[in-house]
Tab-separated table of N, CA and C in Angstrom:
chain	number	residue	atom	x	y	z
N	555	UNK	N	117.782	-8.684	-184.335
N	555	UNK	CA	117.925	-9.825	-185.225
N	555	UNK	C	116.900	-10.904	-184.882
N	556	UNK	N	116.563	-11.001	-183.594
N	556	UNK	CA	115.588	-12.008	-183.178
N	556	UNK	C	114.247	-11.793	-183.872
N	557	UNK	N	113.811	-10.547	-183.980
N	557	UNK	CA	112.531	-10.251	-184.633
N	557	UNK	C	112.578	-10.619	-186.118
N	558	UNK	N	113.671	-10.292	-186.765
N	558	UNK	CA	113.805	-10.628	-188.186
N	558	UNK	C	113.765	-12.147	-188.375
N	559	UNK	N	114.407	-12.875	-187.476
N	559	UNK	CA	114.415	-14.334	-187.563
N	559	UNK	C	113.018	-14.896	-187.311
N	560	UNK	N	112.294	-14.331	-186.372
N	560	UNK	CA	110.930	-14.790	-186.098
N	560	UNK	C	110.028	-14.582	-187.310
N	561	UNK	N	110.192	-13.444	-187.966
N	561	UNK	CA	109.408	-13.182	-189.172
N	561	UNK	C	109.789	-14.135	-190.293
N	562	UNK	N	111.084	-14.415	-190.413
N	562	UNK	CA	111.536	-15.391	-191.412
N	562	UNK	C	110.904	-16.760	-191.119
N	563	UNK	N	110.895	-17.152	-189.849
N	563	UNK	CA	110.305	-18.448	-189.478
N	563	UNK	C	108.820	-18.484	-189.811
N	564	UNK	N	108.111	-17.386	-189.560
N	564	UNK	CA	106.690	-17.323	-189.907
N	564	UNK	C	106.503	-17.498	-191.408
N	565	UNK	N	107.289	-16.795	-192.193
N	565	UNK	CA	107.196	-16.914	-193.643
N	565	UNK	C	107.495	-18.346	-194.091
N	566	UNK	N	108.492	-18.953	-193.494
N	566	UNK	CA	108.823	-20.345	-193.833
N	566	UNK	C	107.648	-21.273	-193.523
N	567	UNK	N	107.080	-21.118	-192.343
N	567	UNK	CA	105.942	-21.965	-191.963
N	567	UNK	C	104.752	-21.749	-192.892
N	568	UNK	N	104.521	-20.499	-193.301
N	568	UNK	CA	103.442	-20.233	-194.252
N	568	UNK	C	103.674	-20.959	-195.571
N	569	UNK	N	104.940	-21.185	-195.893
N	569	UNK	CA	105.293	-21.887	-197.134
N	569	UNK	C	105.461	-23.393	-196.922
N	570	UNK	N	105.135	-23.854	-195.710
N	570	UNK	CA	105.175	-25.281	-195.434
N	570	UNK	C	106.556	-25.840	-195.163
N	571	UNK	N	107.477	-24.999	-194.697
N	571	UNK	CA	108.860	-25.417	-194.464
N	571	UNK	C	109.233	-25.155	-193.007
N	572	UNK	N	109.915	-26.099	-192.400
N	572	UNK	CA	110.483	-25.900	-191.064
N	572	UNK	C	111.819	-25.186	-191.256
N	573	UNK	N	111.965	-23.967	-190.751
N	573	UNK	CA	113.158	-23.185	-191.093
N	573	UNK	C	114.444	-23.581	-190.370
N	574	UNK	N	114.387	-24.111	-189.154
N	574	UNK	CA	115.599	-24.450	-188.398
N	574	UNK	C	116.578	-23.282	-188.376
N	575	UNK	N	116.124	-22.156	-187.859
N	575	UNK	CA	116.964	-20.960	-187.856
N	575	UNK	C	117.029	-20.385	-189.261
N	576	UNK	N	118.194	-19.922	-189.644
N	576	UNK	CA	118.362	-19.341	-190.972
N	576	UNK	C	118.939	-20.331	-191.974
N	577	UNK	N	118.943	-21.616	-191.681
N	577	UNK	CA	119.624	-22.592	-192.538
N	577	UNK	C	119.076	-22.715	-193.945
N	578	UNK	N	117.815	-22.436	-194.154
N	578	UNK	CA	117.226	-22.629	-195.488
N	578	UNK	C	116.976	-21.323	-196.241
N	579	UNK	N	117.609	-20.254	-195.830
N	579	UNK	CA	117.355	-18.942	-196.436
N	579	UNK	C	117.537	-18.980	-197.946
N	580	UNK	N	118.619	-19.549	-198.422
N	580	UNK	CA	118.913	-19.542	-199.852
N	580	UNK	C	117.852	-20.270	-200.670
N	581	UNK	N	117.309	-21.344	-200.136
N	581	UNK	CA	116.329	-22.109	-200.899
N	581	UNK	C	114.898	-21.615	-200.691
N	582	UNK	N	114.640	-20.929	-199.601
N	582	UNK	CA	113.276	-20.500	-199.306
N	582	UNK	C	112.961	-19.092	-199.804
N	583	UNK	N	113.929	-18.195	-199.744
N	583	UNK	CA	113.681	-16.803	-200.104
N	583	UNK	C	114.244	-16.468	-201.481
N	584	UNK	N	113.541	-15.599	-202.159
N	584	UNK	CA	114.059	-15.079	-203.432
N	584	UNK	C	115.196	-14.109	-203.118
N	585	UNK	N	115.919	-13.702	-204.130
N	585	UNK	CA	117.015	-12.751	-203.928
N	585	UNK	C	116.489	-11.447	-203.329
N	586	UNK	N	115.352	-10.975	-203.810
N	586	UNK	CA	114.753	-9.752	-203.266
N	586	UNK	C	114.367	-9.930	-201.795
N	587	UNK	N	113.804	-11.071	-201.469
N	587	UNK	CA	113.422	-11.328	-200.073
N	587	UNK	C	114.652	-11.404	-199.165
N	588	UNK	N	115.716	-12.017	-199.643
N	588	UNK	CA	116.958	-12.080	-198.847
N	588	UNK	C	117.494	-10.677	-198.584
N	589	UNK	N	117.435	-9.809	-199.583
N	589	UNK	CA	117.897	-8.428	-199.395
N	589	UNK	C	117.046	-7.710	-198.360
N	590	UNK	N	115.740	-7.907	-198.405
N	590	UNK	CA	114.850	-7.293	-197.417
N	590	UNK	C	115.213	-7.762	-196.008
N	591	UNK	N	115.448	-9.045	-195.861
N	591	UNK	CA	115.814	-9.609	-194.566
N	591	UNK	C	117.169	-9.084	-194.098
N	592	UNK	N	118.132	-9.060	-194.980
N	592	UNK	CA	119.482	-8.592	-194.618
N	592	UNK	C	119.494	-7.127	-194.203
N	593	UNK	N	118.645	-6.320	-194.818
N	593	UNK	CA	118.594	-4.892	-194.465
N	593	UNK	C	118.147	-4.677	-193.022
N	594	UNK	N	117.439	-5.630	-192.452
N	594	UNK	CA	116.931	-5.484	-191.080
N	594	UNK	C	118.005	-5.687	-190.019
N	595	UNK	N	119.200	-6.114	-190.420
N	595	UNK	CA	120.286	-6.299	-189.459
N	595	UNK	C	121.116	-5.029	-189.340
N	596	UNK	N	121.299	-4.528	-188.133
N	596	UNK	CA	122.208	-3.386	-187.962
N	596	UNK	C	123.644	-3.824	-188.248
N	597	UNK	N	124.387	-2.994	-188.937
N	597	UNK	CA	125.770	-3.320	-189.267
N	597	UNK	C	126.753	-2.852	-188.203
N	598	UNK	N	126.327	-1.878	-187.408
N	598	UNK	CA	127.177	-1.362	-186.326
N	598	UNK	C	126.270	-0.737	-185.270
N	599	UNK	N	126.757	-0.641	-184.038
N	599	UNK	CA	125.918	-0.117	-182.950
N	599	UNK	C	125.909	1.419	-182.893
N	600	UNK	N	125.529	2.039	-183.964
N	600	UNK	CA	125.426	3.502	-184.039
N	600	UNK	C	123.958	3.883	-184.180
N	601	UNK	N	123.591	5.020	-183.608
N	601	UNK	CA	122.191	5.456	-183.642
N	601	UNK	C	121.618	5.485	-185.054
N	602	UNK	N	122.337	6.095	-185.948
N	602	UNK	CA	121.843	6.212	-187.320
N	602	UNK	C	121.616	4.836	-187.944
N	603	UNK	N	122.544	3.931	-187.716
N	603	UNK	CA	122.429	2.576	-188.261
N	603	UNK	C	121.290	1.807	-187.598
N	604	UNK	N	121.101	1.994	-186.312
N	604	UNK	CA	120.006	1.319	-185.620
N	604	UNK	C	118.656	1.819	-186.122
N	605	UNK	N	118.561	3.117	-186.366
N	605	UNK	CA	117.319	3.664	-186.922
N	605	UNK	C	117.075	3.110	-188.325
N	606	UNK	N	118.122	3.029	-189.127
N	606	UNK	CA	117.979	2.478	-190.472
N	606	UNK	C	117.503	1.030	-190.420
N	607	UNK	N	118.134	0.237	-189.547
N	607	UNK	CA	117.767	-1.173	-189.417
N	607	UNK	C	116.339	-1.328	-188.886
N	608	UNK	N	115.930	-0.455	-187.978
N	608	UNK	CA	114.565	-0.517	-187.448
N	608	UNK	C	113.549	-0.262	-188.555
N	609	UNK	N	113.837	0.702	-189.406
N	609	UNK	CA	112.937	0.972	-190.530
N	609	UNK	C	112.912	-0.220	-191.504
N	610	UNK	N	114.057	-0.820	-191.728
N	610	UNK	CA	114.121	-1.996	-192.608
N	610	UNK	C	113.380	-3.174	-191.983
N	611	UNK	N	113.476	-3.307	-190.656
N	611	UNK	CA	112.734	-4.375	-189.976
N	611	UNK	C	111.237	-4.152	-190.129
N	612	UNK	N	110.811	-2.898	-190.039
N	612	UNK	CA	109.390	-2.613	-190.236
N	612	UNK	C	108.974	-2.960	-191.670
N	613	UNK	N	109.814	-2.664	-192.644
N	613	UNK	CA	109.505	-3.021	-194.031
N	613	UNK	C	109.423	-4.537	-194.187
N	614	UNK	N	110.338	-5.263	-193.562
N	614	UNK	CA	110.323	-6.741	-193.597
N	614	UNK	C	109.047	-7.250	-192.930
N	615	UNK	N	108.648	-6.631	-191.824
N	615	UNK	CA	107.416	-7.003	-191.128
N	615	UNK	C	106.212	-6.831	-192.060
N	616	UNK	N	106.163	-5.706	-192.751
N	616	UNK	CA	105.059	-5.466	-193.678
N	616	UNK	C	105.029	-6.469	-194.811
N	617	UNK	N	106.208	-6.828	-195.305
N	617	UNK	CA	106.291	-7.814	-196.383
N	617	UNK	C	105.761	-9.174	-195.913
N	618	UNK	N	106.203	-9.606	-194.738
N	618	UNK	CA	105.757	-10.902	-194.211
N	618	UNK	C	104.266	-10.857	-193.895
N	619	UNK	N	103.801	-9.739	-193.366
N	619	UNK	CA	102.370	-9.587	-193.076
N	619	UNK	C	101.557	-9.732	-194.354
N	620	UNK	N	102.010	-9.109	-195.436
N	620	UNK	CA	101.307	-9.221	-196.722
N	620	UNK	C	101.295	-10.664	-197.212
N	621	UNK	N	102.430	-11.355	-197.042
N	621	UNK	CA	102.502	-12.768	-197.438
N	621	UNK	C	101.539	-13.610	-196.604
N	622	UNK	N	101.445	-13.302	-195.317
N	622	UNK	CA	100.526	-14.035	-194.442
N	622	UNK	C	99.085	-13.776	-194.857
N	623	UNK	N	98.758	-12.530	-195.148
N	623	UNK	CA	97.399	-12.197	-195.575
N	623	UNK	C	97.042	-12.926	-196.862
N	624	UNK	N	97.985	-12.970	-197.798
N	624	UNK	CA	97.736	-13.669	-199.062
N	624	UNK	C	97.534	-15.161	-198.833
N	625	UNK	N	98.349	-15.740	-197.992
N	625	UNK	CA	98.269	-17.188	-197.730
N	625	UNK	C	97.013	-17.559	-196.962
N	626	UNK	N	96.660	-16.728	-195.976
N	626	UNK	CA	95.498	-17.018	-195.128
N	626	UNK	C	94.187	-16.559	-195.732
N	627	UNK	N	94.285	-15.665	-196.720
N	627	UNK	CA	93.077	-15.143	-197.336
N	627	UNK	C	92.368	-14.115	-196.478
N	628	UNK	N	93.069	-13.586	-195.492
N	628	UNK	CA	92.479	-12.590	-194.593
N	628	UNK	C	93.593	-11.788	-193.943
N	629	UNK	N	93.248	-10.604	-193.468
N	629	UNK	CA	94.216	-9.773	-192.756
N	629	UNK	C	94.584	-10.482	-191.451
N	630	UNK	N	95.883	-10.686	-191.190
N	630	UNK	CA	96.292	-11.489	-190.034
N	630	UNK	C	96.208	-10.798	-188.674
N	631	UNK	N	95.848	-9.538	-188.621
N	631	UNK	CA	95.795	-8.928	-187.300
N	631	UNK	C	95.440	-7.468	-187.348
N	632	UNK	N	95.553	-6.810	-186.220
N	632	UNK	CA	95.166	-5.393	-186.178
N	632	UNK	C	96.103	-4.528	-187.018
N	633	UNK	N	95.534	-3.479	-187.559
N	633	UNK	CA	96.327	-2.523	-188.342
N	633	UNK	C	97.174	-1.705	-187.367
N	634	UNK	N	98.418	-1.457	-187.737
N	634	UNK	CA	99.338	-0.704	-186.894
N	634	UNK	C	99.676	0.601	-187.593
N	635	UNK	N	99.669	1.685	-186.845
N	635	UNK	CA	99.998	2.994	-187.397
N	635	UNK	C	101.508	3.064	-187.584
N	636	UNK	N	101.965	2.858	-188.796
N	636	UNK	CA	103.399	2.809	-189.087
N	636	UNK	C	104.084	4.129	-188.769
N	637	UNK	N	103.428	5.241	-189.038
N	637	UNK	CA	104.032	6.546	-188.771
N	637	UNK	C	104.329	6.710	-187.293
N	638	UNK	N	103.350	6.408	-186.444
N	638	UNK	CA	103.568	6.526	-184.997
N	638	UNK	C	104.607	5.531	-184.505
N	639	UNK	N	104.600	4.336	-185.036
N	639	UNK	CA	105.574	3.332	-184.627
N	639	UNK	C	106.995	3.803	-184.959
N	640	UNK	N	107.199	4.282	-186.166
N	640	UNK	CA	108.534	4.721	-186.562
N	640	UNK	C	108.966	5.980	-185.805
N	641	UNK	N	108.019	6.836	-185.452
N	641	UNK	CA	108.356	7.989	-184.596
N	641	UNK	C	108.836	7.522	-183.235
N	642	UNK	N	108.181	6.512	-182.693
N	642	UNK	CA	108.601	5.967	-181.398
N	642	UNK	C	110.007	5.387	-181.490
N	643	UNK	N	110.308	4.695	-182.572
N	643	UNK	CA	111.656	4.149	-182.774
N	643	UNK	C	112.669	5.281	-182.820
N	644	UNK	N	112.339	6.337	-183.538
N	644	UNK	CA	113.238	7.495	-183.617
N	644	UNK	C	113.484	8.086	-182.227
N	645	UNK	N	112.435	8.227	-181.423
N	645	UNK	CA	112.588	8.775	-180.062
N	645	UNK	C	113.496	7.898	-179.208
N	646	UNK	N	113.341	6.601	-179.306
N	646	UNK	CA	114.171	5.675	-178.521
N	646	UNK	C	115.636	5.862	-178.868
N	647	UNK	N	115.944	5.936	-180.149
N	647	UNK	CA	117.344	6.022	-180.580
N	647	UNK	C	117.928	7.422	-180.486
N	648	UNK	N	117.091	8.438	-180.351
N	648	UNK	CA	117.610	9.787	-180.129
N	648	UNK	C	118.146	9.915	-178.707
N	649	UNK	N	117.538	9.189	-177.782
N	649	UNK	CA	117.983	9.240	-176.384
N	649	UNK	C	119.218	8.412	-176.130
N	650	UNK	N	119.430	7.415	-176.950
N	650	UNK	CA	120.541	6.480	-176.726
N	650	UNK	C	121.885	7.130	-177.004
C-alpha cells in the first residue's frame, strides 16, 4: 500500500496538489484512476491475491509514469522490463 500511496502522491504533485495522504483522492482522481489505485491493494493475505495486487500495482505504476512523462515532456526514467519484473513477483509469491 505504501508504494501505491507514493505513486498517488507523485501524481498529485504533478497536478500541483499537496495530497496529505489519501485525503484528496475523490477530488484529484477520476473514477477510472480511483479504480486503478484501489486494485493495487491486496484484499487478503493470500498468494493469489498478492500476485493480483502486485500486477495491479505495476499497472498503476505505468499509469503514473505515463502521466509524469506527459507532464514533464520527457520519459521520467529508465525503461523497466515489465515481463521480468512480474516474473520476479511471481517467484517471490510462489515461495511464500
